[in-house]
mmCIF file of C-alpha atoms in Angstrom:
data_model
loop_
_atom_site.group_PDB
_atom_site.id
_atom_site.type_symbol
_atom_site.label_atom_id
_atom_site.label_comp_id
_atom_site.label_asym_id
_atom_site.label_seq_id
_atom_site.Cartn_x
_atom_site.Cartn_y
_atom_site.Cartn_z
ATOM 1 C CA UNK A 273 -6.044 -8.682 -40.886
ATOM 2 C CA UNK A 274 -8.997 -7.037 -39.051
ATOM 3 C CA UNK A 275 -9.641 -8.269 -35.640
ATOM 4 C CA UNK A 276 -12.823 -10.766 -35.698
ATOM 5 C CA UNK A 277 -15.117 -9.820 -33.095
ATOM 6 C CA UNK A 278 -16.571 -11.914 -30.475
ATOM 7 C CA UNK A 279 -19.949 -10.090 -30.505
ATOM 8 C CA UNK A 280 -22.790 -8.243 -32.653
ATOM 9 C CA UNK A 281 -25.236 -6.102 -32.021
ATOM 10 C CA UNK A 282 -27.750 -4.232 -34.167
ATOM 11 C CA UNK A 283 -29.860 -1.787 -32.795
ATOM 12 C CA UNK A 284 -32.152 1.592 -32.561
ATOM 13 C CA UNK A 285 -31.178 4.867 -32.332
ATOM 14 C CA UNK A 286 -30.500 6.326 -29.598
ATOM 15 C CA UNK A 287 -33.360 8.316 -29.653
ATOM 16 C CA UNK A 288 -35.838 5.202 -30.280
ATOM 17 C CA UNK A 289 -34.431 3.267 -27.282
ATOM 18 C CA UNK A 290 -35.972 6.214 -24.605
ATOM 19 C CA UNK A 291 -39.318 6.676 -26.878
ATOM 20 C CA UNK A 292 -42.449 5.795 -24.506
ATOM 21 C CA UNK A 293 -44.555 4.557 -27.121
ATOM 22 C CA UNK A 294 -42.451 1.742 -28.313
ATOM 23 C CA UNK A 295 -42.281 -2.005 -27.208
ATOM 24 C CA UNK A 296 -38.826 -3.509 -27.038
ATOM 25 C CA UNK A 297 -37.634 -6.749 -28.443
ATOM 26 C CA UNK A 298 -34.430 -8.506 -28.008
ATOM 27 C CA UNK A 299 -33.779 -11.303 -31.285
ATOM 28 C CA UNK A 300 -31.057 -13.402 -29.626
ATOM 29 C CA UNK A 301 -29.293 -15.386 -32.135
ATOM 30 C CA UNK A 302 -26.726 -18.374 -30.738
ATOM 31 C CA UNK A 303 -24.582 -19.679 -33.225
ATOM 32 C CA UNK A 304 -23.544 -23.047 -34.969
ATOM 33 C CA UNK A 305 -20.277 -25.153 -34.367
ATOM 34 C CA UNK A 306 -17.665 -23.764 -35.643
ATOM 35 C CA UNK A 307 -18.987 -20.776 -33.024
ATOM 36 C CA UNK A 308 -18.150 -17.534 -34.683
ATOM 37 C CA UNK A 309 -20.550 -14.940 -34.312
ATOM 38 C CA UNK A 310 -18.891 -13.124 -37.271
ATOM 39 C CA UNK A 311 -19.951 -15.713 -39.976
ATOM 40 C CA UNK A 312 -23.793 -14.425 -39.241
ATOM 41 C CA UNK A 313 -22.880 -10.710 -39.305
ATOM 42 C CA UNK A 314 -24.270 -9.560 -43.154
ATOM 43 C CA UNK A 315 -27.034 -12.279 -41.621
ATOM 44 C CA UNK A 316 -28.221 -10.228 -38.760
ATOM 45 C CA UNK A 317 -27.311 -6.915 -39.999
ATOM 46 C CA UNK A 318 -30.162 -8.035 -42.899
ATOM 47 C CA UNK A 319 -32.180 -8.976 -40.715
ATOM 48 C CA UNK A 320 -31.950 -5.938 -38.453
ATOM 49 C CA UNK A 321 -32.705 -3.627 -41.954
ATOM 50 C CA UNK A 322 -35.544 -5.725 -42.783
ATOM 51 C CA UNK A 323 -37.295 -5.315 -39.692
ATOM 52 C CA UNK A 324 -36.030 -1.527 -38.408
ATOM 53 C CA UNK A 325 -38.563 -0.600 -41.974
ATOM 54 C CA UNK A 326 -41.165 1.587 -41.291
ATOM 55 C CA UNK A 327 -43.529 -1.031 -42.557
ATOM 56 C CA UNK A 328 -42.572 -3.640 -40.634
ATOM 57 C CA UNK A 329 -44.133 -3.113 -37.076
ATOM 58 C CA UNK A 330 -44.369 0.605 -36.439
ATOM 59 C CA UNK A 331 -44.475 0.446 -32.654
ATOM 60 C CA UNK A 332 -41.744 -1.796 -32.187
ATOM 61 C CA UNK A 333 -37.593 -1.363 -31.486
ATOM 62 C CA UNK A 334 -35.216 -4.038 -32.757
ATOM 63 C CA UNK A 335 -32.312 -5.098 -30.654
ATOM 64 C CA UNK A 336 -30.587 -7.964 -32.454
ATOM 65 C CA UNK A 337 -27.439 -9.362 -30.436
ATOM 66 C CA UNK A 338 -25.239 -12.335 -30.840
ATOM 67 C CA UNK A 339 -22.071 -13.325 -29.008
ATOM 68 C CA UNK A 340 -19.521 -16.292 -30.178
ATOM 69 C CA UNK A 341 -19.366 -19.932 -28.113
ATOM 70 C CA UNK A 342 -16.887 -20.433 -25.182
ATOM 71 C CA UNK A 343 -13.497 -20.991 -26.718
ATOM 72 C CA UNK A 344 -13.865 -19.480 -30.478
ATOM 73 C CA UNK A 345 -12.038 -16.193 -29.128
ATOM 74 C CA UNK A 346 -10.015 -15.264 -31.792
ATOM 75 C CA UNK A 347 -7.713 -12.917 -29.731
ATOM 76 C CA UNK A 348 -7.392 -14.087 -25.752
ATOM 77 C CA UNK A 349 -6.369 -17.601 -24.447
ATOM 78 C CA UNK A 350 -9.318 -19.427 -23.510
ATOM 79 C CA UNK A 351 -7.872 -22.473 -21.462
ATOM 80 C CA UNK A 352 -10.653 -24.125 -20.568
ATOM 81 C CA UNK A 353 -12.618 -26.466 -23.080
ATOM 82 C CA UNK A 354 -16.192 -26.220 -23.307
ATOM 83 C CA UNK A 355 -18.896 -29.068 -24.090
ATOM 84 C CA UNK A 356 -22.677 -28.958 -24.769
ATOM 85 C CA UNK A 357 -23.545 -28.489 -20.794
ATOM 86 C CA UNK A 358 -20.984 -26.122 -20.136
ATOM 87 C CA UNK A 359 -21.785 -24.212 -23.086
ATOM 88 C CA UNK A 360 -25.392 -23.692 -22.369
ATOM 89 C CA UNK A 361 -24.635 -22.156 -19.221
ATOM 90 C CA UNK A 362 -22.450 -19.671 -21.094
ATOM 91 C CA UNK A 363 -25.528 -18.640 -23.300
ATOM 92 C CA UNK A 364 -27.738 -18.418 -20.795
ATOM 93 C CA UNK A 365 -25.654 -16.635 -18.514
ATOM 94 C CA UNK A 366 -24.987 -14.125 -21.990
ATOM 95 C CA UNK A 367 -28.671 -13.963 -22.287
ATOM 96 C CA UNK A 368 -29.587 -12.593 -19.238
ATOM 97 C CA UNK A 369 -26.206 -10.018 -19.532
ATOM 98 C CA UNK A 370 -28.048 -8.623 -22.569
ATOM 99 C CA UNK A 371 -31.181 -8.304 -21.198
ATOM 100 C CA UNK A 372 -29.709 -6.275 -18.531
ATOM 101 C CA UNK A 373 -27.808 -4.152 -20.765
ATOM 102 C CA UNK A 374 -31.186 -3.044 -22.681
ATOM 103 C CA UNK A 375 -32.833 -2.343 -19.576
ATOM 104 C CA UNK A 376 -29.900 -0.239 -18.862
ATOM 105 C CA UNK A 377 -30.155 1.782 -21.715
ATOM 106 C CA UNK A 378 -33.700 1.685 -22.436
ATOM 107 C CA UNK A 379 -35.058 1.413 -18.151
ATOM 108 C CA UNK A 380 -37.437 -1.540 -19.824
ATOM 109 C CA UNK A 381 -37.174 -4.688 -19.996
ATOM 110 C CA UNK A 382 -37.267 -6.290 -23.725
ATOM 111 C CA UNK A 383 -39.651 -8.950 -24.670
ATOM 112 C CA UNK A 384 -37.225 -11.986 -25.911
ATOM 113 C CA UNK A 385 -37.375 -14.326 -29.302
ATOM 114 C CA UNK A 386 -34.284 -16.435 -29.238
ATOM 115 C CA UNK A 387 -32.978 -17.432 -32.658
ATOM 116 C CA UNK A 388 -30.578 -20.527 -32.901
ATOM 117 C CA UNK A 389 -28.446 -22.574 -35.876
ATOM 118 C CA UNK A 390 -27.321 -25.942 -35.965
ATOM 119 C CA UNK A 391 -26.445 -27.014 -32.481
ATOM 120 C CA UNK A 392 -27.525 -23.211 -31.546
ATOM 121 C CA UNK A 393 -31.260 -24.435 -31.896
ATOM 122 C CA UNK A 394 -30.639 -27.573 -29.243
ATOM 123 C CA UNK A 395 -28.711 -25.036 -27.029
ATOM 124 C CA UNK A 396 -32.148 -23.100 -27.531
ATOM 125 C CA UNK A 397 -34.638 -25.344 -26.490
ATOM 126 C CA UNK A 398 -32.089 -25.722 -23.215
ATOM 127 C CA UNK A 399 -32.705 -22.209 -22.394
ATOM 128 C CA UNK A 400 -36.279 -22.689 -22.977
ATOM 129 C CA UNK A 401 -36.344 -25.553 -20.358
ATOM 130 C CA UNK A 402 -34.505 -22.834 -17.584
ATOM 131 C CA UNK A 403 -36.702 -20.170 -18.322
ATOM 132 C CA UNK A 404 -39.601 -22.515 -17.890
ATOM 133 C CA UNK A 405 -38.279 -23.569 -14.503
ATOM 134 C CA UNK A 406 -37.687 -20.596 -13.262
ATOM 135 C CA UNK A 407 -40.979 -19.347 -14.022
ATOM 136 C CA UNK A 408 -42.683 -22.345 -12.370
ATOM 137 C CA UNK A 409 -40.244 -21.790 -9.293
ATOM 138 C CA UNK A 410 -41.349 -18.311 -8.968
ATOM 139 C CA UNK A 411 -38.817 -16.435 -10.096
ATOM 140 C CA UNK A 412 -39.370 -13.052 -12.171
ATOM 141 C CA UNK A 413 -38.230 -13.470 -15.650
ATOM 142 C CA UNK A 414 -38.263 -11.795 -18.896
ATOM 143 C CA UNK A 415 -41.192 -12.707 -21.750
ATOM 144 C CA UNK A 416 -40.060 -15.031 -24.135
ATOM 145 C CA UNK A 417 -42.405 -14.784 -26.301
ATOM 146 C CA UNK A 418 -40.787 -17.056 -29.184
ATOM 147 C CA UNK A 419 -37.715 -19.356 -30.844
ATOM 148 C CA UNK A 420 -36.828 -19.889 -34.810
ATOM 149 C CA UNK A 421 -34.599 -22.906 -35.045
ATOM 150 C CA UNK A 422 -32.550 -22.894 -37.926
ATOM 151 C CA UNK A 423 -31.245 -25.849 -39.710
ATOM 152 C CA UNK A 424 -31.143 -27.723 -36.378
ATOM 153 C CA UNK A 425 -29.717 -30.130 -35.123
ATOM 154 C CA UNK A 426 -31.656 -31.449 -32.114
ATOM 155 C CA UNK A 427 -31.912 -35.383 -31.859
ATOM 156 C CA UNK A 428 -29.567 -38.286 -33.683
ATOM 157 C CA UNK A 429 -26.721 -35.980 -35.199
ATOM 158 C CA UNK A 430 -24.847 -39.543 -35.396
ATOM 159 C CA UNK A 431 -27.064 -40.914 -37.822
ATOM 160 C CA UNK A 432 -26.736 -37.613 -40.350
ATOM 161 C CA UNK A 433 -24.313 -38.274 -42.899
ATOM 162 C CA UNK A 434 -21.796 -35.953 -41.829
ATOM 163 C CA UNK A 435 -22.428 -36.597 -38.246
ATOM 164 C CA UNK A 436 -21.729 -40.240 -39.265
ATOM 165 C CA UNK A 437 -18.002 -39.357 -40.632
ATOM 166 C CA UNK A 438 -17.698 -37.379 -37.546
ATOM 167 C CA UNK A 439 -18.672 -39.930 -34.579
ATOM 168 C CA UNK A 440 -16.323 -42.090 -36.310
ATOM 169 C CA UNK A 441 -13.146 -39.257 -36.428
ATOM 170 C CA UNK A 442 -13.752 -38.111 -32.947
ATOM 171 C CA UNK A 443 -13.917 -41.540 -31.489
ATOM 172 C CA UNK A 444 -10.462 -41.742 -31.980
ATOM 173 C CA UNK A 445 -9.002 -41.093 -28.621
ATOM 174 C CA UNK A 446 -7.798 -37.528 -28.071
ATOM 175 C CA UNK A 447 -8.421 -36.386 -31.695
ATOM 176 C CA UNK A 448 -9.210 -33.005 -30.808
ATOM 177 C CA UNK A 449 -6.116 -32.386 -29.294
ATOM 178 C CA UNK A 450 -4.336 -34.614 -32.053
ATOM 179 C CA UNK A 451 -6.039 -32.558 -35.081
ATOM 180 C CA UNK A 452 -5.541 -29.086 -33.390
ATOM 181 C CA UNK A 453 -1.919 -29.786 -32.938
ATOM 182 C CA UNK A 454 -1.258 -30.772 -37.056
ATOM 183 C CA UNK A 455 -3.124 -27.973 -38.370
ATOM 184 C CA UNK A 456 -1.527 -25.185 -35.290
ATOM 185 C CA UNK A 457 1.849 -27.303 -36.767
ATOM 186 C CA UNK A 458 0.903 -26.790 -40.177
ATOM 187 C CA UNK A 459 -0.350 -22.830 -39.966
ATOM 188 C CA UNK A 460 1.963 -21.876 -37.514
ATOM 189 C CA UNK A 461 4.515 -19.904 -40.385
ATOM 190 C CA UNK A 462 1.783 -18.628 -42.925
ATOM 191 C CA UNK A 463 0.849 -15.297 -41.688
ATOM 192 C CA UNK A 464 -3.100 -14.740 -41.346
ATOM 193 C CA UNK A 465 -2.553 -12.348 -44.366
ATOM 194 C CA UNK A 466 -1.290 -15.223 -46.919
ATOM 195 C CA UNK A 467 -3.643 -17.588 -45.049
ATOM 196 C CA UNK A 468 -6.700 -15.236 -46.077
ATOM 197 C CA UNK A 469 -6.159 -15.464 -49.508
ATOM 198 C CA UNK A 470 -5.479 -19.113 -49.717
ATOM 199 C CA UNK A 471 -9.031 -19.532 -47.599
ATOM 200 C CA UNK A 472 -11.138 -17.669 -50.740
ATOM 201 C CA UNK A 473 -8.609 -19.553 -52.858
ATOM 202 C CA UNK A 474 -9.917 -22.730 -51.990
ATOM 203 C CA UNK A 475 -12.985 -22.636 -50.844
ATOM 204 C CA UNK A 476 -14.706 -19.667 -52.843
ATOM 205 C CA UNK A 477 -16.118 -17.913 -49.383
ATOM 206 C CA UNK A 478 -16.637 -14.305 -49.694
ATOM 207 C CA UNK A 479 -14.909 -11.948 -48.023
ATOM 208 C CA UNK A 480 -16.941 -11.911 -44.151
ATOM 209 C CA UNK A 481 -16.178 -15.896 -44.197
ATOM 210 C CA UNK A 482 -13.069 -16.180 -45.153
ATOM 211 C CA UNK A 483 -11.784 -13.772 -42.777
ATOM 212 C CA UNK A 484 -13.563 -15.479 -39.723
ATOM 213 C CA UNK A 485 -12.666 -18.924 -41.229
ATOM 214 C CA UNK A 486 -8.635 -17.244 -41.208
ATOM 215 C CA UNK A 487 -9.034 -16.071 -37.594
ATOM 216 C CA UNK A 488 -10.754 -19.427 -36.800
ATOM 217 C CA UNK A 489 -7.956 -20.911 -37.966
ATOM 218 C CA UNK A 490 -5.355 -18.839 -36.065
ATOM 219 C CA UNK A 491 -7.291 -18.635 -32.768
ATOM 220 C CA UNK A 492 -5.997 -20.187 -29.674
ATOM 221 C CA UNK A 493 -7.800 -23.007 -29.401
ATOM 222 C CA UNK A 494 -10.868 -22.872 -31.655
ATOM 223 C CA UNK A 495 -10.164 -26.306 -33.387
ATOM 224 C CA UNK A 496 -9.758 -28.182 -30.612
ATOM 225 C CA UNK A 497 -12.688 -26.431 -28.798
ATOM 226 C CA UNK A 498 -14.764 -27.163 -32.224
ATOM 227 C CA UNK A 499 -13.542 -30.895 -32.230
ATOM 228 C CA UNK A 500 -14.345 -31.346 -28.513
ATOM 229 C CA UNK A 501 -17.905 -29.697 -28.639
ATOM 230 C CA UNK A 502 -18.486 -31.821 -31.821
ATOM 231 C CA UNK A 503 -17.681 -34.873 -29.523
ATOM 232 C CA UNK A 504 -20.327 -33.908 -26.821
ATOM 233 C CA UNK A 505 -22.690 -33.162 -29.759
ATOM 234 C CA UNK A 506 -22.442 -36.466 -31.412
ATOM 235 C CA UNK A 507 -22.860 -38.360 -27.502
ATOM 236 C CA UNK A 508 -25.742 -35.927 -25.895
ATOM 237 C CA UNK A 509 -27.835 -34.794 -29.567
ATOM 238 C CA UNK A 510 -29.877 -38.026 -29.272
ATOM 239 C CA UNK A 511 -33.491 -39.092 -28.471
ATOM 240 C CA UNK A 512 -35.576 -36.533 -28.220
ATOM 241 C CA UNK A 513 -35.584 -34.963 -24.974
ATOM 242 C CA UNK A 514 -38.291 -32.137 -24.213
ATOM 243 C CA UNK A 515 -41.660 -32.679 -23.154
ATOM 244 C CA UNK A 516 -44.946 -30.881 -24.943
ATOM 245 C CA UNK A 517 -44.369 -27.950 -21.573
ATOM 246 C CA UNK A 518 -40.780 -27.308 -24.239
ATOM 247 C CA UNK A 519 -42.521 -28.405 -27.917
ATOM 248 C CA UNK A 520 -45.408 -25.911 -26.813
ATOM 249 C CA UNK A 521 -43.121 -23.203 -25.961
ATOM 250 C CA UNK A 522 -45.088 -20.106 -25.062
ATOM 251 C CA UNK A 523 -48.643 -21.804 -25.226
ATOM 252 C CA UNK A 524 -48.121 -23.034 -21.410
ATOM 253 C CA UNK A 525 -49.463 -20.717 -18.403
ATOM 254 C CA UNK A 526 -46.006 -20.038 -16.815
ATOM 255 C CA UNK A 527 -44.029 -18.836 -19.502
ATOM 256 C CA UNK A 528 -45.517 -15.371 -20.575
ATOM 257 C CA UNK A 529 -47.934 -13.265 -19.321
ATOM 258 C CA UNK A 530 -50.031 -13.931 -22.736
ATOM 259 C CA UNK A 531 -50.570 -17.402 -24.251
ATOM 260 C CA UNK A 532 -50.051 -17.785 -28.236
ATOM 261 C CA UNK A 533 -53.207 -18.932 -30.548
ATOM 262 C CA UNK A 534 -50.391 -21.281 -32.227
ATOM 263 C CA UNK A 535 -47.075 -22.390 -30.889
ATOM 264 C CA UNK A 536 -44.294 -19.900 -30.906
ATOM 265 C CA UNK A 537 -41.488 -22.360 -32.399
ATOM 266 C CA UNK A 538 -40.759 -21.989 -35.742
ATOM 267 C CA UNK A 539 -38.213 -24.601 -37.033
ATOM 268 C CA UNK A 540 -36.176 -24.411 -40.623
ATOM 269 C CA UNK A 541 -34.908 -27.421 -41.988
ATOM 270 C CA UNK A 542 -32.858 -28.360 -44.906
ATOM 271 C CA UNK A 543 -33.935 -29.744 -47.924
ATOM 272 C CA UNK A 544 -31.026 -32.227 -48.218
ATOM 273 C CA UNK A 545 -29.076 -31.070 -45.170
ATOM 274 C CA UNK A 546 -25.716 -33.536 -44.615
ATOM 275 C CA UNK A 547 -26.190 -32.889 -40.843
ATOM 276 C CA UNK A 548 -30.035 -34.317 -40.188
ATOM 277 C CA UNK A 549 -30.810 -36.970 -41.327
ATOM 278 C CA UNK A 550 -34.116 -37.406 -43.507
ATOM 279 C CA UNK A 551 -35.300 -40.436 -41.557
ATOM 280 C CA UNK A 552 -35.062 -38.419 -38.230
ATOM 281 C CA UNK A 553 -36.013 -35.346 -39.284
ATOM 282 C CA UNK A 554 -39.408 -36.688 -41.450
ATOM 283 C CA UNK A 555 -40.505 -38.304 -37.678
ATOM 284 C CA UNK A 556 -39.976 -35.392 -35.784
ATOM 285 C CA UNK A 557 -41.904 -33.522 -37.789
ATOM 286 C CA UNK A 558 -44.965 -36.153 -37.965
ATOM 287 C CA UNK A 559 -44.491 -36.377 -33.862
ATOM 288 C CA UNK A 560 -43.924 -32.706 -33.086
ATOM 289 C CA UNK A 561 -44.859 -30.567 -36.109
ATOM 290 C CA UNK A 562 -48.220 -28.317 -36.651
ATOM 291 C CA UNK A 563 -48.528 -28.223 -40.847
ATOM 292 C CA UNK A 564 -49.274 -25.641 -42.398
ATOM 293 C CA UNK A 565 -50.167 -24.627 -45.976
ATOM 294 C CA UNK A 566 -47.458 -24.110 -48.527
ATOM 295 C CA UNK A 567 -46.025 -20.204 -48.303
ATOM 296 C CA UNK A 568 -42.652 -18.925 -49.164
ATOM 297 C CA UNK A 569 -41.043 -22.393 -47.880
ATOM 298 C CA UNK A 570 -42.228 -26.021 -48.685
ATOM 299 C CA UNK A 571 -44.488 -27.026 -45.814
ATOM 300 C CA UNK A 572 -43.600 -29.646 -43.621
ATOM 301 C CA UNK A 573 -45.310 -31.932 -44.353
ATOM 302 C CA UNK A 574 -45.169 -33.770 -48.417
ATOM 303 C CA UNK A 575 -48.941 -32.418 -48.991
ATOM 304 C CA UNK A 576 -50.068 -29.181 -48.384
ATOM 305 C CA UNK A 577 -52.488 -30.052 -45.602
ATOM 306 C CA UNK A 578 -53.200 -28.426 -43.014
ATOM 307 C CA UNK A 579 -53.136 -29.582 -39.278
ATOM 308 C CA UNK A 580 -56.087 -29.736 -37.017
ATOM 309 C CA UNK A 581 -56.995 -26.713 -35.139
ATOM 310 C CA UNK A 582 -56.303 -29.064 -32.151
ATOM 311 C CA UNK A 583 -52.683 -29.311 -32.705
ATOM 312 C CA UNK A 584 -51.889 -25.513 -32.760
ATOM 313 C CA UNK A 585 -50.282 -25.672 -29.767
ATOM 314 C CA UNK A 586 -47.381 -27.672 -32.068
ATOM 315 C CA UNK A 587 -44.073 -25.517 -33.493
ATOM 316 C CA UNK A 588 -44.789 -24.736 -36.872
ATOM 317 C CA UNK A 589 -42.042 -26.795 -39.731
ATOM 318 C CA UNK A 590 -40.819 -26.228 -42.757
ATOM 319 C CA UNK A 591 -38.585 -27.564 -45.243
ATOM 320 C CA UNK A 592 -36.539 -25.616 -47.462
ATOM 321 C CA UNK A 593 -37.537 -26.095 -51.381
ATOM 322 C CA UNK A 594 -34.635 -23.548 -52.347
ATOM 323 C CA UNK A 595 -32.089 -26.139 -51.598
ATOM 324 C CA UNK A 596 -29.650 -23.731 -48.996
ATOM 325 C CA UNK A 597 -26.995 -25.453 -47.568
ATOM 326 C CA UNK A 598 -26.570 -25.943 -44.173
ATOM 327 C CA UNK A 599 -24.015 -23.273 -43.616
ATOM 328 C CA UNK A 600 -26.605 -21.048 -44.865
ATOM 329 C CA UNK A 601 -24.604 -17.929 -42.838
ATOM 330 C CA UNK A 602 -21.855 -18.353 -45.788
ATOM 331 C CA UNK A 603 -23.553 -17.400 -48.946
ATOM 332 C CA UNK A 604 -27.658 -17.523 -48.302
ATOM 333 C CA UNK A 605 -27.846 -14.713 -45.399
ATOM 334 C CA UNK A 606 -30.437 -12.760 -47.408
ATOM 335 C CA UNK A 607 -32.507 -14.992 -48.004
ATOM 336 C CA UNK A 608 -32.802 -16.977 -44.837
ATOM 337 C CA UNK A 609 -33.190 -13.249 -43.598
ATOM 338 C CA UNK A 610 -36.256 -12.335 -45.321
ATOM 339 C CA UNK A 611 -37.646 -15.537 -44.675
ATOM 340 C CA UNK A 612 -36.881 -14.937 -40.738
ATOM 341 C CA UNK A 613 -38.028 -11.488 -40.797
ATOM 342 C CA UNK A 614 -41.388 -13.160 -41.707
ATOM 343 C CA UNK A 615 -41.534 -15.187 -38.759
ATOM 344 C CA UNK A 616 -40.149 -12.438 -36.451
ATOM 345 C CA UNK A 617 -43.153 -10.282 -37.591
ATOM 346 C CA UNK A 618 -45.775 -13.674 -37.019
ATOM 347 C CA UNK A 619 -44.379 -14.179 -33.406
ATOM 348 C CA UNK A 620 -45.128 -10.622 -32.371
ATOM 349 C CA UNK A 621 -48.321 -10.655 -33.990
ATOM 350 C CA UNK A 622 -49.643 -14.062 -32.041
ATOM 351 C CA UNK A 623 -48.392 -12.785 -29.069
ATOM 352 C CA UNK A 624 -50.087 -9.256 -29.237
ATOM 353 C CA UNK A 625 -53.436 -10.690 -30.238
ATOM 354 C CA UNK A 626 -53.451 -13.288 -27.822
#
């Protein structure tokens, strides 16, 4: 079996990261639970194509990085368990690592849209809250200059129906531990090789899933670290828990040197998505969302109005009307990757004209 890595990266040449005439942006993309980077990689590596086109932005260089969750290493012990808190910090502290690294290859520092699915959006309006405070504190920081929020999950997972099933499994006590153990028990004499096969048997996944859903499987302790994180997600994902300073993003003084005409969240939701529920996810969107007209999604909204000029400072919403799953990283990469490319391309433009 190949060896799953822990992190991707998609990038210029070498000779566009030292041209002078070219602004540098950083896409950082934090994954779901189960957090395997490798599930997103024919994702990002889309994505990457899509926007390193010569028609895309001309005077722009694409870095696109992601990096797996604390304790889905699929080749070193990772003792420690990690929950929603502890788990920020690990992005954040990954964030700032790659914006070092670019500036160490490049000598400039890359302008920064952070890119998030499932829990990976909630973990993204967290770093979005530091960055913020740090800013108001002071401190010297990086642009971020946008966020796309992907099928997230960001207040009352417990009341999705999945997240229903789950609050009830992981109540039990010590069923992380419990689960990890039968399945470890269970795996422990079927080689990764066999395993492989029986993974596409069953669940139809092509190849790039089934492989990281085999190593998954095999790792040290990514079960229990998926059950345990799972826990903390069903306790902490509740009310909503950002102010309009977080909602507004980039629109604040504080948080880039340029404000945005319009907000510079973008959120994706499911259609029918087993891990928001409808209820929730409808008033969120009538609270927090700026409507716009129908494009290549459904818009937000159930009529194609428009939102007052007033309310630009809102994240713009949309619902999917193509009916992608949650797990969209599975089989859907392309075309969640155009659509993101789209919004990628409307981020810089806001911020440039602004």
């Amino acid at each position: 079996m190949d060896v799953i890595r822990s992190e991707l990266y998609f990038g210029p040449s070498a000779r566009g990261n030292h041209s002078e005439d070219l602004q540098h942006y950083l896409i950082f993309h934090i994954p779901g639970n189960p957090g395997l980077i490798s599930y997103y990689n024919p994702f990002l590596s889309t994505l990457h194509a899509l926007l390193s086109s010569p028609s895309t932005i001309p005077s722009a260089n694409f870095h696109i990085y992601g990096h797996s969750l604390a304790g889905f290493e699929t080749t070193e012990q990772h003792h420690e368990l990690a929950g929603l808190e502890r788990q920020i910090d690990y992005v954040d502290d990954l964030l700032y690592e790659e914006v070092d690294e670019i500036w160490q290859r490049t000598q400039r520092t890359p302008k920064v849209i952070l890119m998030g699915h499932s829990v990976g959006a909630y973990i993204l309006l967290e770093i979005i809250r530091r960055h913020r405070r740090r800013i108001e504190a002071g401190e010297k920081d990086f642009d971020l200059i946008g966020g796309i929020l992907l099928f997230p999950t960001i207040t009352h997972i417990a009341r999705s129906p999945s997240g229903m099933v789950a609050s009830a499994l992981l109540a039990i006590p010590r069923s992380a531990h419990i689960a990890s153990a039968i399945v470890k028990s269970l795996m422990y004499l079927i080689p990764a090789s066999v395993l492989y096969y029986l993974v596409r048997a069953f669940t139809w996944f092509p190849e790039h899933a089934a492989r990281t859903t085999t190593a998954f499987i095999k790792s040290p302790i990514g079960i229990k670290e998926s059950l345990f994180l799972g826990k903390d997600e069903m306790d902490m994902i509740t009310n909503d828990k950002w102010g309009e300073e977080i909602w507004g993003a980039a629109t604040e003084p504080g948080t880039n040197s340029k404000d945005t005409i319009h907000s510079n969240l973008v959120f994706f939701w499911g259609q029918n998505d087993k891990w928001v529920a409808q209820k929730t996810r409808n008033e969120l969107i009538a609270a927090r969302g700026f409507r716009r007209s129908k494009a290549s999604a459904s818009a937000a909204s159930s009529t194609s109005d428009v939102s007052s000029p007033a309310d630009g400072w809102k994240p713009t919403m949309w619902v999917d009307d193509k009916k992608i799953p949650h797990g969209f990283c599975i089989k859907h990469s392309e075309v969640v990757a155009e659509q993101v490319s789209t919004w990628v391309e409307d981020i810089i433009s806001n911020h440039n004209e602004s």
